[in-house]
Short mmCIF file of N, CA and C in Angstrom, two decimals:
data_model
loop_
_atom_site.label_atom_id
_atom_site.label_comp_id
_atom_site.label_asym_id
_atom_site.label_seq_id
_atom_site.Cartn_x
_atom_site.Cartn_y
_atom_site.Cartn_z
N UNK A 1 -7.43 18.10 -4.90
CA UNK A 1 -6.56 16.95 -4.79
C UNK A 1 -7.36 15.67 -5.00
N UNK A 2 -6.93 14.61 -5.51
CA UNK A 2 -7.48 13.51 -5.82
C UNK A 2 -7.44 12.47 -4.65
N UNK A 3 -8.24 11.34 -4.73
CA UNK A 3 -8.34 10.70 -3.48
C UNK A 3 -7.59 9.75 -3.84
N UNK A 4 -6.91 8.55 -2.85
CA UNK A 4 -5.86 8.00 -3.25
C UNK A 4 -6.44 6.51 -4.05
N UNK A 5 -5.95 6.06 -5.07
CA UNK A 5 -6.21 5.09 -5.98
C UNK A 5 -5.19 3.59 -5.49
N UNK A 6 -5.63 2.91 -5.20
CA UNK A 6 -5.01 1.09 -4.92
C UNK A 6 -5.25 0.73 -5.87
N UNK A 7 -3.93 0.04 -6.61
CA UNK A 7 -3.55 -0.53 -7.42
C UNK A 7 -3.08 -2.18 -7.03
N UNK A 8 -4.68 -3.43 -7.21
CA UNK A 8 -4.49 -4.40 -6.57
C UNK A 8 -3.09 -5.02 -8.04
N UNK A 9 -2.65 -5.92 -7.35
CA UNK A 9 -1.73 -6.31 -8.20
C UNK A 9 -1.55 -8.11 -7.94
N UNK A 10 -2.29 -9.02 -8.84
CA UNK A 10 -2.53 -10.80 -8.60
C UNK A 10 -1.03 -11.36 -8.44
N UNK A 11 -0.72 -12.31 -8.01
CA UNK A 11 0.48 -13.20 -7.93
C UNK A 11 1.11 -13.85 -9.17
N UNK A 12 0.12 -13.21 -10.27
CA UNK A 12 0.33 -13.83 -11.60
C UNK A 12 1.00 -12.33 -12.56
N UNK A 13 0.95 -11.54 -11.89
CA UNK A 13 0.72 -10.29 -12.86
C UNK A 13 1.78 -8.94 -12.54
N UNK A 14 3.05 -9.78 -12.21
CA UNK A 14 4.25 -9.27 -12.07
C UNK A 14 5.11 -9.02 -12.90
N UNK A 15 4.50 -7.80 -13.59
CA UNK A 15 4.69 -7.17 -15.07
C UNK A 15 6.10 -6.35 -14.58
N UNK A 16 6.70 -5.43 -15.55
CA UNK A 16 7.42 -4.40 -15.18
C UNK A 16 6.60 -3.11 -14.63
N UNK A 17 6.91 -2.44 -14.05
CA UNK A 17 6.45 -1.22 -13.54
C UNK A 17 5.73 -0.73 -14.94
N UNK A 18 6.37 0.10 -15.62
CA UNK A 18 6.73 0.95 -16.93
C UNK A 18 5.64 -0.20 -18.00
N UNK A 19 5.20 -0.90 -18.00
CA UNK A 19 4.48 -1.59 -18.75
C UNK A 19 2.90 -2.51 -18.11
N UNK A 20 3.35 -2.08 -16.96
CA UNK A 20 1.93 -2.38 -15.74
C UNK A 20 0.50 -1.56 -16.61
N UNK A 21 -0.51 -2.16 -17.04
CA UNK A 21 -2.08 -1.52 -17.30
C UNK A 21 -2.41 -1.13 -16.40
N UNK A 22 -2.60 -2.00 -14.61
CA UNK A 22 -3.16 -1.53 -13.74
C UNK A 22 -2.30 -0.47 -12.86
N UNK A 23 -0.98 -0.36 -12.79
CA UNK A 23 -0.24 0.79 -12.21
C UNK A 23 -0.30 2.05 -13.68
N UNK A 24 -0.62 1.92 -14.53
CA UNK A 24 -0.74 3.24 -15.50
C UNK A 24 -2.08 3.49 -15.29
N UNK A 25 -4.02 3.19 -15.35
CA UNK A 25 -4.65 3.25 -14.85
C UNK A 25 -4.82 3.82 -13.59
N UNK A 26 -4.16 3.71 -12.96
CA UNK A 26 -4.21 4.01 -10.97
C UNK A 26 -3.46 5.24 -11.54
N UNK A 27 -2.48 5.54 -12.07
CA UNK A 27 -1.76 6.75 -12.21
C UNK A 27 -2.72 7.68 -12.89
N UNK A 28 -3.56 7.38 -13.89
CA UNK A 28 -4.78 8.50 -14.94
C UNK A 28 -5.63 8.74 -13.68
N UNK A 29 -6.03 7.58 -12.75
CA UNK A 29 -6.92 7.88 -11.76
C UNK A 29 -6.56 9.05 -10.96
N UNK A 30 -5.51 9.33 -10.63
CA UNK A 30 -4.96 9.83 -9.92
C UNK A 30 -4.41 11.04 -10.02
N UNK A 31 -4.78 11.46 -11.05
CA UNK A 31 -4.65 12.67 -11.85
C UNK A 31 -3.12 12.97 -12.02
N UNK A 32 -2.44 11.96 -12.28
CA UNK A 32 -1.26 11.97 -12.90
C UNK A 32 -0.08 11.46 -11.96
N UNK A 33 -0.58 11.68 -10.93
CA UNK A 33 0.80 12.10 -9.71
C UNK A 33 0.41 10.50 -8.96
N UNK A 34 1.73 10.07 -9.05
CA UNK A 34 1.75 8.82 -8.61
C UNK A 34 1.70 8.63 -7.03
N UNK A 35 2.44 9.67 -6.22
CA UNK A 35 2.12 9.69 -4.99
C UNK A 35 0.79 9.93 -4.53
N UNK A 36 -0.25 9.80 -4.95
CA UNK A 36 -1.43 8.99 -4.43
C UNK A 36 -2.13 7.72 -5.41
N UNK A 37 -1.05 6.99 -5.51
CA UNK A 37 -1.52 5.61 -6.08
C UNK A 37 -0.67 4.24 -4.54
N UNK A 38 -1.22 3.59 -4.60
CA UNK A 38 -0.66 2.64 -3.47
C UNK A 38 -1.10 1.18 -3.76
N UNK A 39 -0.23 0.61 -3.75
CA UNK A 39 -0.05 -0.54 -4.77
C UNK A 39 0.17 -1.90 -3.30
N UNK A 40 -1.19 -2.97 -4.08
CA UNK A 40 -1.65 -3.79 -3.22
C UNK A 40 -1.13 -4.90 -3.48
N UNK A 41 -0.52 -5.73 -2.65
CA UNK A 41 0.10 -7.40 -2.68
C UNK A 41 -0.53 -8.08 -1.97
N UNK A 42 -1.62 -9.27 -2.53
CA UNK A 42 -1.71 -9.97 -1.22
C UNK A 42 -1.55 -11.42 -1.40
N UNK A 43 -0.49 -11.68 0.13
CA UNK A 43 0.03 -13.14 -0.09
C UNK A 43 -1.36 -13.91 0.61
N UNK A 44 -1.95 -14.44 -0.10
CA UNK A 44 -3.55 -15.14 0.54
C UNK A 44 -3.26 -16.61 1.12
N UNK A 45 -3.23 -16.86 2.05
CA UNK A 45 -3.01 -18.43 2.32
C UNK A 45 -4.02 -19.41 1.92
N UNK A 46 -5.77 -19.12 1.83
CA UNK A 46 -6.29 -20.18 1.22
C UNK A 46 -6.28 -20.24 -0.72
N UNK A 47 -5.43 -19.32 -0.82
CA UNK A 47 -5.53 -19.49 -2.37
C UNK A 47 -4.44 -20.21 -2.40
N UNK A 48 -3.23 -19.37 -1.79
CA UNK A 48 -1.91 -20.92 -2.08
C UNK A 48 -2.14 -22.08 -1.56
N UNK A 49 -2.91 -22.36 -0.21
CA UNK A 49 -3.66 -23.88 -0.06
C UNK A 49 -3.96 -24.19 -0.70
N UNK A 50 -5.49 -23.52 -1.44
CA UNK A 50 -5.83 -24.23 -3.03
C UNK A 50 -4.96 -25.16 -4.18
N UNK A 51 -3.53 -24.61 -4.04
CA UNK A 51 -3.02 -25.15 -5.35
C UNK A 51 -2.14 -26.15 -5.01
N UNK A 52 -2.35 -26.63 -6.71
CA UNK A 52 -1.82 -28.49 -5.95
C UNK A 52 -0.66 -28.28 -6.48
N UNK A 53 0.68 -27.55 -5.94
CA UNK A 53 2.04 -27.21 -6.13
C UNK A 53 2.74 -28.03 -4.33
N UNK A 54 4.10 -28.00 -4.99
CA UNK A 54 5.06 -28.64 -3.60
C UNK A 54 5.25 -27.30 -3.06
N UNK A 55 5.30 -27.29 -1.33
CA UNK A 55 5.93 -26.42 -0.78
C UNK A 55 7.01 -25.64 -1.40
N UNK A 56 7.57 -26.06 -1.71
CA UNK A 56 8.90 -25.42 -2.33
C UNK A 56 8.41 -24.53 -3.36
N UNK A 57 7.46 -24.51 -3.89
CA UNK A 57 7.33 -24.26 -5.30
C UNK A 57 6.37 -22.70 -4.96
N UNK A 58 5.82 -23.01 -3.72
CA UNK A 58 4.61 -22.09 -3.06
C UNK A 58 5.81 -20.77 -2.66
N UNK A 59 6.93 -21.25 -2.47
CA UNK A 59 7.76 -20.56 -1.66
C UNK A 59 8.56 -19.34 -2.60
N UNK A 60 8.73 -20.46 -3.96
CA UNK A 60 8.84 -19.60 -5.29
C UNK A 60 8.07 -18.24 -5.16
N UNK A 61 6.80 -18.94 -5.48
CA UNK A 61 6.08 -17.79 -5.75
C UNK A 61 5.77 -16.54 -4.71
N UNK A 62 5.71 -17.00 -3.46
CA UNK A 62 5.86 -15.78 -2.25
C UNK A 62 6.83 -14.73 -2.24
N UNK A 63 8.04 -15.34 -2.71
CA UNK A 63 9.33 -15.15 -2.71
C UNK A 63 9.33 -13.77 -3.93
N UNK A 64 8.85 -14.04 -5.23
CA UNK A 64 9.04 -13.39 -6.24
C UNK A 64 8.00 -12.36 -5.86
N UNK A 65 6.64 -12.86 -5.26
CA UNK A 65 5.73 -11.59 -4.93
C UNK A 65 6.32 -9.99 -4.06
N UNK A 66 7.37 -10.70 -2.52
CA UNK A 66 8.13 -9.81 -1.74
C UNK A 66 8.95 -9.13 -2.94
N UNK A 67 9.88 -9.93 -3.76
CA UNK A 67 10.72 -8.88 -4.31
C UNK A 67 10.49 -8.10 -5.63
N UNK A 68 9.39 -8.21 -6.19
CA UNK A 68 8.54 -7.43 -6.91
C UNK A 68 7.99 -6.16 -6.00
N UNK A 69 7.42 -6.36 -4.32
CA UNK A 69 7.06 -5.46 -3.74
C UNK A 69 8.37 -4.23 -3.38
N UNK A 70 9.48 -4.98 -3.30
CA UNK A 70 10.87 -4.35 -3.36
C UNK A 70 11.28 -3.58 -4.45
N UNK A 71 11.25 -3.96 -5.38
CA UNK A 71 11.53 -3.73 -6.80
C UNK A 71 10.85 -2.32 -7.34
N UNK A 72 9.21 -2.08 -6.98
CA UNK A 72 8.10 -1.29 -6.85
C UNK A 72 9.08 -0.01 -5.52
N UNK A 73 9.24 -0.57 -4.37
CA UNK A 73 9.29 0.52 -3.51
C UNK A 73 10.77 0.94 -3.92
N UNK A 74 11.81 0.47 -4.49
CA UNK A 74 12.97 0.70 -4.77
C UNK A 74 12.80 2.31 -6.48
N UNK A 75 11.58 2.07 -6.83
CA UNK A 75 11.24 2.85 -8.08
C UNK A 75 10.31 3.55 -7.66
N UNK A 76 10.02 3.95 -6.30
CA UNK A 76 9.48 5.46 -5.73
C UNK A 76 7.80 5.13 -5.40
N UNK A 77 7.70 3.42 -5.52
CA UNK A 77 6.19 3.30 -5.82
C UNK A 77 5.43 3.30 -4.03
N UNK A 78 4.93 3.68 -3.64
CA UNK A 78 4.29 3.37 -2.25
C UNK A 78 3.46 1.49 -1.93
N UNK A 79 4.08 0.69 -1.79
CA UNK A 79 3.75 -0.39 -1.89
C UNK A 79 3.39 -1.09 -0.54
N UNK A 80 2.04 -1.69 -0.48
CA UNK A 80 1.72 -2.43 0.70
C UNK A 80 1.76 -3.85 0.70
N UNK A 81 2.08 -5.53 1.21
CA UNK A 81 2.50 -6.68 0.86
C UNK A 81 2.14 -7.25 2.08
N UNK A 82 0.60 -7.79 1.89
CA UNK A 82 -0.08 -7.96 3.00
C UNK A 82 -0.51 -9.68 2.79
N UNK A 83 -0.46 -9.90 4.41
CA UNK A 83 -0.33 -11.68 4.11
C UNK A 83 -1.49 -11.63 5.00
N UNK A 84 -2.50 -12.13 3.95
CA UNK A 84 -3.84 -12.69 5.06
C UNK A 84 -4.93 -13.74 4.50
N UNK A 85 -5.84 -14.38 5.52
CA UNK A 85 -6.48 -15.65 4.96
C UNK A 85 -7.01 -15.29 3.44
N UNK A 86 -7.29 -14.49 2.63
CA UNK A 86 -7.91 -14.44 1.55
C UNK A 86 -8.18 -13.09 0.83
N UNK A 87 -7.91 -13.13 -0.22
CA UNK A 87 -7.91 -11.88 -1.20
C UNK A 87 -8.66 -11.04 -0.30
N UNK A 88 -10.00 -11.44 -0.58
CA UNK A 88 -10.69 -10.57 0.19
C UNK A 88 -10.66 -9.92 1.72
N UNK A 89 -10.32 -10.83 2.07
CA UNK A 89 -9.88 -10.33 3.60
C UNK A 89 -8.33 -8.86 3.63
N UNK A 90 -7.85 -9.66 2.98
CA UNK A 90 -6.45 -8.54 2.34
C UNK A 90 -6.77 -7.37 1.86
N UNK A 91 -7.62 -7.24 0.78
CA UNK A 91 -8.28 -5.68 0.25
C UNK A 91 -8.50 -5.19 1.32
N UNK A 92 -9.92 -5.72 2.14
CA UNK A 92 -10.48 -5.38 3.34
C UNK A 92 -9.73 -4.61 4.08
N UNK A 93 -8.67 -4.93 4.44
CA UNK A 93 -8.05 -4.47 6.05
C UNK A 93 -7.32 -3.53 5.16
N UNK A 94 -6.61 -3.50 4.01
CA UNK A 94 -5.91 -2.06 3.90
C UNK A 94 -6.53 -1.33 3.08
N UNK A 95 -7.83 -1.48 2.90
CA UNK A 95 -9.29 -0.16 2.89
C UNK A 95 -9.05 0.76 3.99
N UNK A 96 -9.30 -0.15 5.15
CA UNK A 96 -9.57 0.36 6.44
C UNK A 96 -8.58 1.08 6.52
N UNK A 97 -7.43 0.40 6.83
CA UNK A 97 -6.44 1.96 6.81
C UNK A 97 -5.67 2.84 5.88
N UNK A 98 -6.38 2.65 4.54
CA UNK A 98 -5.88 3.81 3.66
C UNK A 98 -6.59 4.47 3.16
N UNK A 99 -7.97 4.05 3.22
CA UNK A 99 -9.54 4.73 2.59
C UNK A 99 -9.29 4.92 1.27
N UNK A 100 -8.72 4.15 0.41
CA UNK A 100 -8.61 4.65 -0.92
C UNK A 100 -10.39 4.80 -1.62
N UNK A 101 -10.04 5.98 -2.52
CA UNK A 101 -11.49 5.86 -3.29
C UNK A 101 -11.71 5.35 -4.22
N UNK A 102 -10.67 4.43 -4.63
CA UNK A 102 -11.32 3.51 -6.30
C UNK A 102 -9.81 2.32 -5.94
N UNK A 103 -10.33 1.27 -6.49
CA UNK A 103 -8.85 0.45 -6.80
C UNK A 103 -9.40 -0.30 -8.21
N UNK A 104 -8.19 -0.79 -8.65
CA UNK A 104 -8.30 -0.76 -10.58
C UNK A 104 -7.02 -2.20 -10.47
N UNK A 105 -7.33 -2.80 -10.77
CA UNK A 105 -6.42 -4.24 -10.95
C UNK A 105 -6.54 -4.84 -12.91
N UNK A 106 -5.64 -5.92 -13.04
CA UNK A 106 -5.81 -6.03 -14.61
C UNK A 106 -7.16 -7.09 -14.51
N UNK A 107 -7.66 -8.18 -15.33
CA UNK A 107 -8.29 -9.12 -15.32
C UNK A 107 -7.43 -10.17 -14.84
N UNK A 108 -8.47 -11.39 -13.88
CA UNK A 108 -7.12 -12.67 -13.19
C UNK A 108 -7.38 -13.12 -14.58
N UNK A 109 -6.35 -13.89 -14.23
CA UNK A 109 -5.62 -14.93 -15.46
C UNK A 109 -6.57 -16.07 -15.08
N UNK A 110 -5.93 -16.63 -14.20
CA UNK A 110 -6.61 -17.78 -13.17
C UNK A 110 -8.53 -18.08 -13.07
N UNK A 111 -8.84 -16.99 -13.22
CA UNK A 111 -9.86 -17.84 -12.85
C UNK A 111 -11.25 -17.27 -13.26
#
């Protein structure tokens, strides 16, 4: 059996499922079978601090991140949508409780 593959997924990169690089990747990882792929959201608060957008606009984008995570679990995907101070901190903590053995994301856009 294969070990389970995280599929990070950026706030920019809310592709369709069916046309996702990094959810088809996590799926080859995974030796085909999507039920051990688990697909990572993270709402980061010092990155949306970072940006010089209006509240409202921040709210957009949170907004479309949750229902993309909906959208994913509504199409059989195992999806986690984790709100914490920073990307990194976010990977971090759902390492800890999913032990995945590889995670595979596209390139950021951003930065």
């Amino acid at each position: 059996m294969k070990s389970t593959v995280a599929a990070w997924i950026l706030p920019d990169q809310l592709l369709p499922a069916d046309d996702h690089p990094a959810l088809a990747e996590a799926v080859h990882l995974a030796g085909g079978d999507r039920k051990n792929v688990r697909v990572v959201l993270i709402i980061s608060r010092r990155h949306y601090a970072a940006l010089p957008y209006h509240k409202k606009r921040l709210v957009l984008y949170i907004s479309a991140l949750r229902h993309y995570a909906e959208e994913l679990q509504s199409g059989g995907w195992a999806v986690d949508c984790i709100s914490a101070e920073s990307f990194q901190e976010g990977l971090r903590g759902h390492w800890k409780k999913h032990r995945w053995g590889q995670v595979v994301s596209m390139q950021a856009l951003e930065y």
